Each structure stands twice: as C-alpha cells, then as structure tokens.
CSV table of C-alpha atoms in Angstrom, one decimal:
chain,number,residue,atom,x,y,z
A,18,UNK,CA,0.0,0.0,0.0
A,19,UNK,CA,1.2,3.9,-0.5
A,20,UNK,CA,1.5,5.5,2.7
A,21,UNK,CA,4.0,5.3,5.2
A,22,UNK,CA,4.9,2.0,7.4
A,23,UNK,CA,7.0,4.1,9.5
A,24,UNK,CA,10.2,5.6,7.6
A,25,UNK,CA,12.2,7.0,9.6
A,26,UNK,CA,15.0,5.3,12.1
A,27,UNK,CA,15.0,4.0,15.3
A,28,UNK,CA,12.0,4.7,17.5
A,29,UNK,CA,9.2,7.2,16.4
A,30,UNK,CA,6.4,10.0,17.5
A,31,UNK,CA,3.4,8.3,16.9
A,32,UNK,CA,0.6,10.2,17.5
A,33,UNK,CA,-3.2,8.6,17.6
A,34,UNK,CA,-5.5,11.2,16.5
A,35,UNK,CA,-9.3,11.5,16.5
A,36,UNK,CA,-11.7,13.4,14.8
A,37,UNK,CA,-13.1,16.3,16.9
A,38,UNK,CA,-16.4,15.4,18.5
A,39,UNK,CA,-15.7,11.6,18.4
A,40,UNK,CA,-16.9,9.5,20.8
A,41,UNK,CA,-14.5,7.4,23.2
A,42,UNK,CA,-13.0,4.6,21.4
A,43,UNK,CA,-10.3,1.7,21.8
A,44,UNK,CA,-6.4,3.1,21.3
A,45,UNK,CA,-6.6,4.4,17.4
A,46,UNK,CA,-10.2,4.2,16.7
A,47,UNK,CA,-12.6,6.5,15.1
A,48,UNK,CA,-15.8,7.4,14.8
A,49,UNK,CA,-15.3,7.9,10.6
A,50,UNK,CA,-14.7,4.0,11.2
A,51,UNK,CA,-17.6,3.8,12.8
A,52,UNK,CA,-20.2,5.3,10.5
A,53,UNK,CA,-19.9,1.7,8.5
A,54,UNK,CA,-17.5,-0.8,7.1
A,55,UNK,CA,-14.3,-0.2,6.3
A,56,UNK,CA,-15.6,-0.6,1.9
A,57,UNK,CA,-18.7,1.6,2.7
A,58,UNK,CA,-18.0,4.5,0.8
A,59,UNK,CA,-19.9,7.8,2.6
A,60,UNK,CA,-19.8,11.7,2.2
A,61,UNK,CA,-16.8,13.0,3.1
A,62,UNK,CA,-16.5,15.5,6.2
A,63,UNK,CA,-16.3,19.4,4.4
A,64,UNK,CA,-15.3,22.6,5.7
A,65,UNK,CA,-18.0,25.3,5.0
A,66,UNK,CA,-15.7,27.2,2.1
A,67,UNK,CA,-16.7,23.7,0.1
A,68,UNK,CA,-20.4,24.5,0.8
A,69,UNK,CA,-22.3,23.6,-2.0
A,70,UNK,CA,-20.0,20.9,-3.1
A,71,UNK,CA,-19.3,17.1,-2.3
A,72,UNK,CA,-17.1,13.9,-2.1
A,73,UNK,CA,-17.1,10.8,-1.5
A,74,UNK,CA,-14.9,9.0,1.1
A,75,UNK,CA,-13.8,5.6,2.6
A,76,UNK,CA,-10.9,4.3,4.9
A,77,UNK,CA,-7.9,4.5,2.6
A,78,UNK,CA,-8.5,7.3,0.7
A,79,UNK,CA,-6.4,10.7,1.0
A,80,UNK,CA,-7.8,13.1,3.9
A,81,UNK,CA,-10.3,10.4,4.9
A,82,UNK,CA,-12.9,11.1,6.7
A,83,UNK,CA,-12.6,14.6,5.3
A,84,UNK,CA,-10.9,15.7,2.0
A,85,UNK,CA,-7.3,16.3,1.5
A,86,UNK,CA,-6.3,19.8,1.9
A,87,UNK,CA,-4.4,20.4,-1.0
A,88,UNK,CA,-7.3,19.2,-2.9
A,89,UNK,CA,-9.9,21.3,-0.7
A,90,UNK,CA,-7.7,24.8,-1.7
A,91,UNK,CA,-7.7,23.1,-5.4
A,92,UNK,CA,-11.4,22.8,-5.5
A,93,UNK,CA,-11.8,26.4,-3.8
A,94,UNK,CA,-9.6,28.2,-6.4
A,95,UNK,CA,-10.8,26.8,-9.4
A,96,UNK,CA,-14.1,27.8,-8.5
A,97,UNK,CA,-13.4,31.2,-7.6
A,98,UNK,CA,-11.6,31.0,-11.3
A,99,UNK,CA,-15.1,29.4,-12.6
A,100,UNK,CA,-13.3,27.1,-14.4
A,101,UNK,CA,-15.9,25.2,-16.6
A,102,UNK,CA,-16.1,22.2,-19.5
A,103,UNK,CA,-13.3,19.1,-19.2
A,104,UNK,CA,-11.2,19.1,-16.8
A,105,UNK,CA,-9.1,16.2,-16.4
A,106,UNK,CA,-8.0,15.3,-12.4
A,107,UNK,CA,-4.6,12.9,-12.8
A,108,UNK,CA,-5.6,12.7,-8.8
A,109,UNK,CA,-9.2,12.6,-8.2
A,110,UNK,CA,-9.5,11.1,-4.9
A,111,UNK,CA,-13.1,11.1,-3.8
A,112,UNK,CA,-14.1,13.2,-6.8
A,113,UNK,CA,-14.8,16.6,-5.0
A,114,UNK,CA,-13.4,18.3,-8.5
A,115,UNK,CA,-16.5,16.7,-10.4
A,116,UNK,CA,-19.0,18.4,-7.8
A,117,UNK,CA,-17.8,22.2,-9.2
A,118,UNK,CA,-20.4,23.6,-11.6
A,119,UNK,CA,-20.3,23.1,-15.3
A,120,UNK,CA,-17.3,20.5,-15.1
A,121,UNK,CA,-16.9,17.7,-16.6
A,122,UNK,CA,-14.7,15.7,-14.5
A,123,UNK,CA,-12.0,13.3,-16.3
A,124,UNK,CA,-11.2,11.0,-12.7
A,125,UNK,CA,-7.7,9.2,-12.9
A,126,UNK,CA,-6.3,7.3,-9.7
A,127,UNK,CA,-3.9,4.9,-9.0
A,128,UNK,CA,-5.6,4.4,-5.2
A,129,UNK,CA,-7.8,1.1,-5.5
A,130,UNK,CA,-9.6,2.9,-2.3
A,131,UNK,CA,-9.9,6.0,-4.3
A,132,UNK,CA,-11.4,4.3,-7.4
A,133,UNK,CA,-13.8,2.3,-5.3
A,134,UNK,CA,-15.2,6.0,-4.0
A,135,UNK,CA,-15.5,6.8,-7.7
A,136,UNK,CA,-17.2,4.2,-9.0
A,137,UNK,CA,-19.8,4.6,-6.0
A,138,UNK,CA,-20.1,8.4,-7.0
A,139,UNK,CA,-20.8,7.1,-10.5
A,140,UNK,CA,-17.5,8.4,-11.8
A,141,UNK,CA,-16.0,6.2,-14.7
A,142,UNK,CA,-12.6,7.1,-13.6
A,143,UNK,CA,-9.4,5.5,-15.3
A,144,UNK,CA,-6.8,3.4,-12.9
A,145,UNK,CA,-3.4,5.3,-13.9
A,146,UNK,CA,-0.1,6.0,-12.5
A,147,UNK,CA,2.1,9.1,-14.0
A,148,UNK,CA,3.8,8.0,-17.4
A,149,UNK,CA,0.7,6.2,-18.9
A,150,UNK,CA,-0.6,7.3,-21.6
A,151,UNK,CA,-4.2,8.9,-21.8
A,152,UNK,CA,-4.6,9.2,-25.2
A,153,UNK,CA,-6.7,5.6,-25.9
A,154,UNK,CA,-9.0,6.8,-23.5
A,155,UNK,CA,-9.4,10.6,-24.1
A,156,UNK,CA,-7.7,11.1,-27.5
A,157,UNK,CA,-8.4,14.9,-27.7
A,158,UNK,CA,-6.6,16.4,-24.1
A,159,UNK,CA,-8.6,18.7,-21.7
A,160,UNK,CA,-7.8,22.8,-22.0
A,161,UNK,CA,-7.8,22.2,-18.1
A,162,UNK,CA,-5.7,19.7,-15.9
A,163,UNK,CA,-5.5,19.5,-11.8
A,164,UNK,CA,-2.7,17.6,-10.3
A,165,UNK,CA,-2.1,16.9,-6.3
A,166,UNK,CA,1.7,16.7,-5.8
A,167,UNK,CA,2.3,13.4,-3.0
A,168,UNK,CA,5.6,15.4,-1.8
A,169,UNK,CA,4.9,12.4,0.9
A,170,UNK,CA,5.8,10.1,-2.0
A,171,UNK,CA,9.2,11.6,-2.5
A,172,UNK,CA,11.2,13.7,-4.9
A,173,UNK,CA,10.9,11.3,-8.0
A,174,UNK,CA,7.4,10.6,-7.5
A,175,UNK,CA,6.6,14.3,-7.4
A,176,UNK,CA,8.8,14.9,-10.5
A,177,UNK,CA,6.8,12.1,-12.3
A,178,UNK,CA,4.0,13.8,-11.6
A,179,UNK,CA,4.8,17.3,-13.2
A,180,UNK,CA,6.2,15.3,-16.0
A,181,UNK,CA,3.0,13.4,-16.7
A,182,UNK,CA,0.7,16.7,-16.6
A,183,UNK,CA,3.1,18.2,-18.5
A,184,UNK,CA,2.6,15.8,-21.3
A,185,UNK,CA,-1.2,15.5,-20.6
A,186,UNK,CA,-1.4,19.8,-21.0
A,187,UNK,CA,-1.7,20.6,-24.8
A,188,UNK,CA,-0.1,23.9,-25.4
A,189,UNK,CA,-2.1,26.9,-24.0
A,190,UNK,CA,-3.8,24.7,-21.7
A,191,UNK,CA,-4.4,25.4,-18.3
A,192,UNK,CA,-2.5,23.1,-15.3
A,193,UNK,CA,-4.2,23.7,-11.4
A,194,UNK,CA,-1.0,22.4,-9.3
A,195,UNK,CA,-1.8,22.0,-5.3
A,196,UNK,CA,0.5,20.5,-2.7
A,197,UNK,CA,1.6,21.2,0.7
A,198,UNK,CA,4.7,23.8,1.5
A,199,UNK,CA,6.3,21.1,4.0
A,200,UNK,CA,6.3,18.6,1.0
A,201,UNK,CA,8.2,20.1,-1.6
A,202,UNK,CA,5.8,22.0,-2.9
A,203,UNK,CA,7.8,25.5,-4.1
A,204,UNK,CA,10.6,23.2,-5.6
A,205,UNK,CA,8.0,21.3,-7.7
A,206,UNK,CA,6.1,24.7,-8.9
A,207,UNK,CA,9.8,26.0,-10.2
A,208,UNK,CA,10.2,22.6,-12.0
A,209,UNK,CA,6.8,22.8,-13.4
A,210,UNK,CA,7.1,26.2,-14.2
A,211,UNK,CA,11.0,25.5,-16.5
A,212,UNK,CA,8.4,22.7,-18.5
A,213,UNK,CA,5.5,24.8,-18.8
A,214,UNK,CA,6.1,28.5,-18.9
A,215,UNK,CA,4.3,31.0,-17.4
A,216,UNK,CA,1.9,30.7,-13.8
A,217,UNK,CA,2.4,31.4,-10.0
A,218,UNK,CA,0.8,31.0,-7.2
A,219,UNK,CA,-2.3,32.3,-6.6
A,220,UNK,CA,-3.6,30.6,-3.4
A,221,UNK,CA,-2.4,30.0,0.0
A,222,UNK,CA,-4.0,28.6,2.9
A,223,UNK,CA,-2.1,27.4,5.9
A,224,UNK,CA,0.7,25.3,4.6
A,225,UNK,CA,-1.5,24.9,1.1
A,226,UNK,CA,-0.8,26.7,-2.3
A,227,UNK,CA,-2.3,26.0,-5.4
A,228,UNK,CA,-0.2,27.5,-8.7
A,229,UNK,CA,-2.5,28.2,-11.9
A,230,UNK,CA,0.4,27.3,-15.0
A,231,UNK,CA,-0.1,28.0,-18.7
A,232,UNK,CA,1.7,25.4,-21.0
A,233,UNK,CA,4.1,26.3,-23.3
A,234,UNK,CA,4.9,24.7,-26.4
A,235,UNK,CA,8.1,22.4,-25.5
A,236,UNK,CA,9.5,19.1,-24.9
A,237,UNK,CA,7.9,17.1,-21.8
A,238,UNK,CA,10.7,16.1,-18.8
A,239,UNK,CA,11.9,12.8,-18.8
A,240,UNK,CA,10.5,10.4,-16.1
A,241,UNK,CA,12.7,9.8,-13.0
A,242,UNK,CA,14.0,5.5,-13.7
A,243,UNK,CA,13.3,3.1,-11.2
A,244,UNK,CA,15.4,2.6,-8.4
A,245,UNK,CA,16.4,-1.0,-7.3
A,246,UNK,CA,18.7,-3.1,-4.4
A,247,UNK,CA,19.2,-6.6,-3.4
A,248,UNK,CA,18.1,-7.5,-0.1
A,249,UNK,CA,17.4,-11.5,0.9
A,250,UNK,CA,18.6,-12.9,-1.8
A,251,UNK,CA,16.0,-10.9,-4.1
A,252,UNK,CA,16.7,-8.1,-6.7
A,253,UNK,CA,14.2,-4.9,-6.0
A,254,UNK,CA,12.7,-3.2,-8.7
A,255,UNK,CA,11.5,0.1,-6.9
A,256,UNK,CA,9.2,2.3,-9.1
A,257,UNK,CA,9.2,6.3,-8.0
A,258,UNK,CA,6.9,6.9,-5.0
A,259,UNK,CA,6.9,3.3,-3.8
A,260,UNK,CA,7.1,2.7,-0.2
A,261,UNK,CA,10.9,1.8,0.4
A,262,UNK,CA,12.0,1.8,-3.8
A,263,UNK,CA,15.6,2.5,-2.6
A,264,UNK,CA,16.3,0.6,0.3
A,265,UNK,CA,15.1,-2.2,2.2
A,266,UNK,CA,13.0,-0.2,5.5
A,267,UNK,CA,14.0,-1.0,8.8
A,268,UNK,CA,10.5,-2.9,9.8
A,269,UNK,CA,10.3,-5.7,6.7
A,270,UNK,CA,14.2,-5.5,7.3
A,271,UNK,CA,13.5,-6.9,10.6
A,272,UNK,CA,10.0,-9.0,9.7
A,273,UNK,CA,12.6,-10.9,6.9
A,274,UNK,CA,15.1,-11.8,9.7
A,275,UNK,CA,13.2,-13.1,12.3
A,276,UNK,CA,11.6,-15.4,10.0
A,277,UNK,CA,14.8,-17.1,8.2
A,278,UNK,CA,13.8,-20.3,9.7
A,279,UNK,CA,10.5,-19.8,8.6
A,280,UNK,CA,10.0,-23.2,5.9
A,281,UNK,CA,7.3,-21.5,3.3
A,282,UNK,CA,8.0,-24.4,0.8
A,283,UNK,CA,4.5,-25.8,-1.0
A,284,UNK,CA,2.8,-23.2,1.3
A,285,UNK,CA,0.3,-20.5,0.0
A,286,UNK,CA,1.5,-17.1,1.2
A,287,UNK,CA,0.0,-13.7,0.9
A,288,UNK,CA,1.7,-10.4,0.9
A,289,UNK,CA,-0.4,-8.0,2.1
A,290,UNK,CA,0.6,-4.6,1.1
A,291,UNK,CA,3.4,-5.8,-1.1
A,292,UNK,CA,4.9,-2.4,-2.1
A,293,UNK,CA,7.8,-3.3,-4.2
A,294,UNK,CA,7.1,-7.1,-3.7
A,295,UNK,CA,10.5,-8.2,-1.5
A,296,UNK,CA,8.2,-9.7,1.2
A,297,UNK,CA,6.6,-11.7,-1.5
A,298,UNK,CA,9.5,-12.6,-3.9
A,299,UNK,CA,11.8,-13.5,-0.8
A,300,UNK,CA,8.6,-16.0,0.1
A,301,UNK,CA,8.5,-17.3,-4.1
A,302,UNK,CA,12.6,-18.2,-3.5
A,303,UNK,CA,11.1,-20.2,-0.3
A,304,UNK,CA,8.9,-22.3,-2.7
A,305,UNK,CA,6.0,-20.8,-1.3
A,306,UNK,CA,3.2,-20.1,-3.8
A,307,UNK,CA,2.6,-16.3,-3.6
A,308,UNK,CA,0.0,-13.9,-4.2
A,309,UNK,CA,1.0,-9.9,-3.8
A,310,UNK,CA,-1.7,-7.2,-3.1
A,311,UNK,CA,-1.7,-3.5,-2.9
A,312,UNK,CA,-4.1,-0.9,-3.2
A,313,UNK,CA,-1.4,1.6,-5.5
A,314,UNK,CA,-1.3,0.7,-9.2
A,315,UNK,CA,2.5,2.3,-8.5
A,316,UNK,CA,3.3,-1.0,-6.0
A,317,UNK,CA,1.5,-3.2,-8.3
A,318,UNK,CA,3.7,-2.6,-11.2
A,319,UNK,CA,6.8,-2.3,-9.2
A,320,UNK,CA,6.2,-5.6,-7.6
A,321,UNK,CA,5.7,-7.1,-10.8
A,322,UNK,CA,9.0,-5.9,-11.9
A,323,UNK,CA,10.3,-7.7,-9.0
A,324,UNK,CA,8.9,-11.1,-9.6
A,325,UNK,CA,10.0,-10.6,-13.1
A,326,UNK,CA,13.4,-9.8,-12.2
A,327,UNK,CA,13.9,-12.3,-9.9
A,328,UNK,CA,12.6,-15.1,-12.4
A,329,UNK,CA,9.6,-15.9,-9.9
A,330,UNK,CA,6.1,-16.4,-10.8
A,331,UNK,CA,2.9,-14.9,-9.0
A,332,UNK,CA,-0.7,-13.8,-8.7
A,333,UNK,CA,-0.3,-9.7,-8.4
A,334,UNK,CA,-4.2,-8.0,-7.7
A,335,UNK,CA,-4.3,-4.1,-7.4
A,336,UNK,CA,-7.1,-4.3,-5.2
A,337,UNK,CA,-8.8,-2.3,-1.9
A,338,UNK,CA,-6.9,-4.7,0.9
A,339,UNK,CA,-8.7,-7.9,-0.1
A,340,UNK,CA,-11.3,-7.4,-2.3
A,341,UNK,CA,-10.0,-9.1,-5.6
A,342,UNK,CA,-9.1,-11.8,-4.0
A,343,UNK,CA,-12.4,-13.7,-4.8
A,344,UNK,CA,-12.7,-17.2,-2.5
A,345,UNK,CA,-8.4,-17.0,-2.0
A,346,UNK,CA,-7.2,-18.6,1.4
A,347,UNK,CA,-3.7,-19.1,2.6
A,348,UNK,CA,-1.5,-20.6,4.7
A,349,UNK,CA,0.9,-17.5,5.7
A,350,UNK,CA,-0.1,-14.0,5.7
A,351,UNK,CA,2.7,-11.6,6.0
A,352,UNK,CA,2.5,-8.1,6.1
A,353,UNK,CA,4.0,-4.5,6.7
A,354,UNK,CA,0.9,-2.8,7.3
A,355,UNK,CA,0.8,0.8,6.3
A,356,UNK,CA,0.1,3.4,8.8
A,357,UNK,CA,-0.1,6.8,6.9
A,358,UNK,CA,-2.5,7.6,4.1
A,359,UNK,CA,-1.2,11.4,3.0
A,360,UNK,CA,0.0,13.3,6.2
A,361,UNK,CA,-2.0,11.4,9.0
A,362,UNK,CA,-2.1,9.2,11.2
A,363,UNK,CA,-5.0,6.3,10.5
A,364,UNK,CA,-5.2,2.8,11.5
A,365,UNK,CA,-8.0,2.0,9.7
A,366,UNK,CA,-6.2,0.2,6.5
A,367,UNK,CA,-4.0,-1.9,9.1
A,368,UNK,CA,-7.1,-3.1,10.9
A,369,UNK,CA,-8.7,-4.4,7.4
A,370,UNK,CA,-5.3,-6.3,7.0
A,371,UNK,CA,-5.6,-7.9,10.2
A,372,UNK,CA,-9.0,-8.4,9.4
A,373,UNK,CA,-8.1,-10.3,6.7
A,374,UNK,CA,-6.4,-12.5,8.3
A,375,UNK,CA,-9.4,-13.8,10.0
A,376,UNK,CA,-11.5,-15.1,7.2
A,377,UNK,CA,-8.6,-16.1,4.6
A,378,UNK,CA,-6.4,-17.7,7.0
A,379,UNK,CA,-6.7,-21.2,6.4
A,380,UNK,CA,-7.0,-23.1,9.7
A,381,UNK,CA,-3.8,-23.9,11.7
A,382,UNK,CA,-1.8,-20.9,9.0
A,383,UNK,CA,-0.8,-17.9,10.5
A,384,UNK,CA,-0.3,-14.0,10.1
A,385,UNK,CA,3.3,-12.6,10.5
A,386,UNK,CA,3.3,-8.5,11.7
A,387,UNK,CA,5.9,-6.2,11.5
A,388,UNK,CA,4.5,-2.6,13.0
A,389,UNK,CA,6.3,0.1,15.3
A,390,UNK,CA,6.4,-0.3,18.8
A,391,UNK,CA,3.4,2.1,19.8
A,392,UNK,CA,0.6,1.0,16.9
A,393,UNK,CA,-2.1,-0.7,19.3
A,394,UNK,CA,-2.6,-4.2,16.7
A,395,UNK,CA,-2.6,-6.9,19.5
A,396,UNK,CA,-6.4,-6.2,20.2
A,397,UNK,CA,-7.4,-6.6,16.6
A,398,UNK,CA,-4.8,-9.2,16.2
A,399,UNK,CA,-6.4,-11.9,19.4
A,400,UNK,CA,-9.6,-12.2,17.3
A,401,UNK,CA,-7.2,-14.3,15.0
A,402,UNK,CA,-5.9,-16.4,17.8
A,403,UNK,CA,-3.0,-16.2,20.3
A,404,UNK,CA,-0.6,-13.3,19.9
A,405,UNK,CA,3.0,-14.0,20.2
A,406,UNK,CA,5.8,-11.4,20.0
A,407,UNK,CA,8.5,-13.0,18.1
A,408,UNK,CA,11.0,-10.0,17.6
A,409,UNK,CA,11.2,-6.2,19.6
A,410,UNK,CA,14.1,-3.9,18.5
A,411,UNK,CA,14.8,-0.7,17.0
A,412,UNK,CA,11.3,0.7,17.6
A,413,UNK,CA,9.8,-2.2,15.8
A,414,UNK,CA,7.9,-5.4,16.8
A,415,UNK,CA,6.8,-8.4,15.1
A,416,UNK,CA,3.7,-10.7,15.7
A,417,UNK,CA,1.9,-13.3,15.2
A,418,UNK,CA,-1.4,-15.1,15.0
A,419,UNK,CA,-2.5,-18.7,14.6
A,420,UNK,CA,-5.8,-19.5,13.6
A,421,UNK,CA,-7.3,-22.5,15.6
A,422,UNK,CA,-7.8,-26.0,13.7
A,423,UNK,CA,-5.1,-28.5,12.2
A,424,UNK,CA,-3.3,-27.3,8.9
C-alpha cells in the first residue's frame, strides 16, 4: 500500500488522533470507522468554504474522513476562477473536482480505495499512474488539468507527476498544481514552471498553495527511472513513489530476519501490502506459492518488476486490501501494514489487513506483523488467535497469530 509504514529510524512519534467530537474509542479508533465498514463509501466530512459541493470517502483514501487539503484549496480556487467544460483530475481522490459547476470531471487514480469511491459516486474514472498514456482513453486532451503533488511520496514521484501533466497539458492549456509547502511544494512549482512556462501561485492557505500554470509549447521532462537493491537474496525493482524503492526499510528488514527459519515451501503465502514485492519474492525463492496485493497501481507494477526480475512467478491483484481476491485462502499471511494515508495518522487500512487474516487464513496458518512499537494491533490481532511477540528492536515489533484448527 502507498502510505508510510514508519520511515524513519530507530523509534518514532506516533501520535493517535481523532476526529473532533468523536466518541471514546479503543487506542486508534474512530468514529469515521464507525459510520460503516471499512468498503462503505460515505460523504466526506467538508469545511464550510466547500459549501455547495461534495465527495465521496472511505478508509484508505487521502484526507479520509474529510478531503485532502491540498485538494480542498484546489477545488476552492478553481471555482473562484469558474473554471468550466473538461477538466481532467490525474488525482481525483473522492471526486470533490466533479461536484464544481459546469465541469466535466476526467477521474484518474492509481488508489484502489480511491477508485472504489469513484465508482460509487458514478465516476468512470481511469486506474493510472504518472507515465501512462491517456490518449486511448481521451484522445483529444482537456484545455484544463488539476494535479495533487504526494511530496509524501518523494522527490521522484513528485517529479513524475509534473512530467506526466506536463505531457497530458496541450499547449495553452491550463495546469491547477496543489500541494503542501512542508512537501516540496515551491521546488515542484519551479520545476513545473521550466516545463510549462508562465503561472504562480495564486492561493495559500495554511501550509496549502495551489499554482495556476499556462503550458508552453516544449518538450515534456523525462521520467525519474526506477530505483532498485538486493536484499534477501532478491533483486528490488523500486518504481518512484513506492514505499521503500531505494532501500530495504528497517520494519520488513527486521519481519525478513526473524523469519529465516520460517519453511514457506508448498505453502500458499500472501503479501499483504506488497509495495515493491520483496516480502513476496523472498517467500516465491522459499517455494512458497505467492500472491502480492496492494491498493497503488504504482506497488503493483513495481512488484511485478520484481517477480520478473527475480525469475519468480505470482498472482499480483491491485485491489482495496482484499477485495479481488475472490474465494483465496492461505496458509501465511505476512504483512508491513501501512500506517499513513497522506499526512495522518489512521489505522483504519491496518485493521482491514488484520482483518483479513481472520476469514482467509486457512486453519492452523498464521499472520506474521511487522509494525512500530506504539501502533495498538494486539487487540485486533487476538480475534485471529494467540498473539505472540516473536522479535522487539529498534522501535519495531513483530507478531503473530495462529488461527485454531489443524493445517
């Protein structure tokens, strides 16, 4: 999954947040949880400068339960601007963009979450990741395009991204670029801005700005390439904006090593989350039969490249935590859950995976956790079956879960 699964070294500042106004809850919980399942899409929370206008939300998606707030100052301006007809959104989220009058909303995502918000908003949106190419689908390109930087994803994903408006701008056409001045965002405006040509910001709010950029005739920037390692025997494709694409991260790092004597061989394994598919490739050298999931079309692909690198064969589903998965059990789940979706804090998506692991679990298999040492998943994790801690260091602990009944 995109999102963060704790980057940073040693221990961390984990805060659990809330929602104001929620009700009490269990360590992490919230009362956006609460209003349904975790796939229940529902309106998402708005502040009263988006009155008159509307998203869709679930667990998973950017800004959940409200809307992102680079997106929020997006939508604001380019209504103040009355921008009408097509406008295509290379990050569409929960599809706030389509609710501004007289648009016409071209939705593209690469968040299964996200595209499961759209479909329910009756959006036809297009499952894309910056690079591909639009054309097939809209052959004639929009006068108007809105872009979200992820400065969260990291320098080459951000630079992907102004690359891929750039080529999805025709000349004289109009780019809305939004992101978050703690992310990046007044280095990726002066990139955009040497592609494009003229623009400048003309919105702030808090930490938010949103440029308006005119496109020049000109060639479009290349793409950042892929990053890659070895780690555990297994050669790493990393694509830009994957979680951990140029190193192995401390927490699968540690997951990896405490299961060496782990014997996967003939076993049906899942890798929840897969990112850039080492959990799940260093299973496939074990002779484990794998199947990797992730919720960004980004990890997808990037784990693909793995497996393909590596000479290893495997079911890869870009899917909302389990939902392709159709009637799929396993014998070992293991997983890196993420944490982050954007810039906080929610637990949601790592409850789903250990939810998971409840009803496809085959009896007697087990769940393997990696998490940081604060994130409250033993609770969630006893409705599998005993918890044991297997591994504590560095900020980090792993788990595990049995499910009852003979293998």
């Amino acid at each position: 999954m995109t999102g963060g699964r704790g980057r940073g070294s040693g221990r961390q500042k984990i805060r659990l947040t809330r929602p104001a106004g929620s009700r009490s809850a269990a360590a992490g919980e919230t009362s956006a949880a609460e209003a349904g399942t975790y796939f229940d899409a529902r309106p998402a929370l708005l502040s009263g400068r988006l009155e008159g206008l509307h998203a869709l939300t679930k667990p998973g998606v950017r800004g959940f339960p409200e809307v992102d707030e680079a997106q929020a100052l997006l939508a604001a301006t380019m209504r103040k601007d009355r921008v009408r007809g097509d406008v295509l959104d290379l990050t569409a989220m929960g599809g706030l963009l389509a609710s501004l009058p007289d648009v016409t909303l071209r939705a593209v995502e690469g968040s299964a979450p996200a595209l499961a918000v759209l479909a329910a908003a009756g959006l036809d949106a297009l499952a894309a990741v910056p690079g591909d190419d639009l054309r097939e689908r809209w052959p004639e390109r929009a006068r108007t395009v809105a872009l979200v930087l992820a400065g969260d994803r990291g320098n080459a994903y951000a630079l992907a991204q102004v690359a891929w408006a750039h080529a999805c701008t025709p000349p004289g056409g109009t780019l809305y670029l939004a992101g978050d001045r703690d992310k990046g965002y007044d280095r990726y405006v002066r990139a955009a801005g040497n592609a494009f040509g003229t623009g400048e910001t003309i919105a702030r709010d808090g930490g938010m700005r949103v440029a308006r950029i005119v496109r020049r005739p000109g060639p479009t920037p290349a793409l950042p390439d892929p990053e890659g390692y070895e780690a555990f025997g297994v050669r790493v494709v990393g694509l830009p904006g994957v979680f951990s694409a140029g190193r192995p991260d401390k927490a699968t790092t540690l997951l990896l090593g405490t299961l060496e004597e782990l014997n996967l061989a003939g076993k049906k394994v899942l890798d929840l989350g897969c990112g850039t598919g080492l959990i799940g490739a260093w299973a496939a050298s074990r002779g484990a039969e794998v199947t990797l999931v992730d919720g960004d079309l980004q990890s997808v692909r990037s784990a693909g490249a793995t497996l393909a690198a590596n000479g290893q064969r495997g079911e890869i589903f870009h899917s909302d935590v389990d939902a392709e998965l159709g009637e799929r059990t396993f014998d070992a789940i293991l997983t890196n859950p993420p944490f982050h979706v954007g810039r906080g804090v929610v637990l949601d998506v790592a409850r789903e995976f250990i939810a998971v692991a409840g009803r496809r679990l085959n009896p007697g298999g087990t769940v393997y956790l990696v998490a940081n040492e604060p994130l409250p998943y033993e609770t969630a994790l006893r409705a599998v079956g005993e918890v044991r801690e297997l591994r504590r260091e560095g900020g980090f602990k792993v788990l595990a879960a049995t499910r009852a009944g003979e293998s």
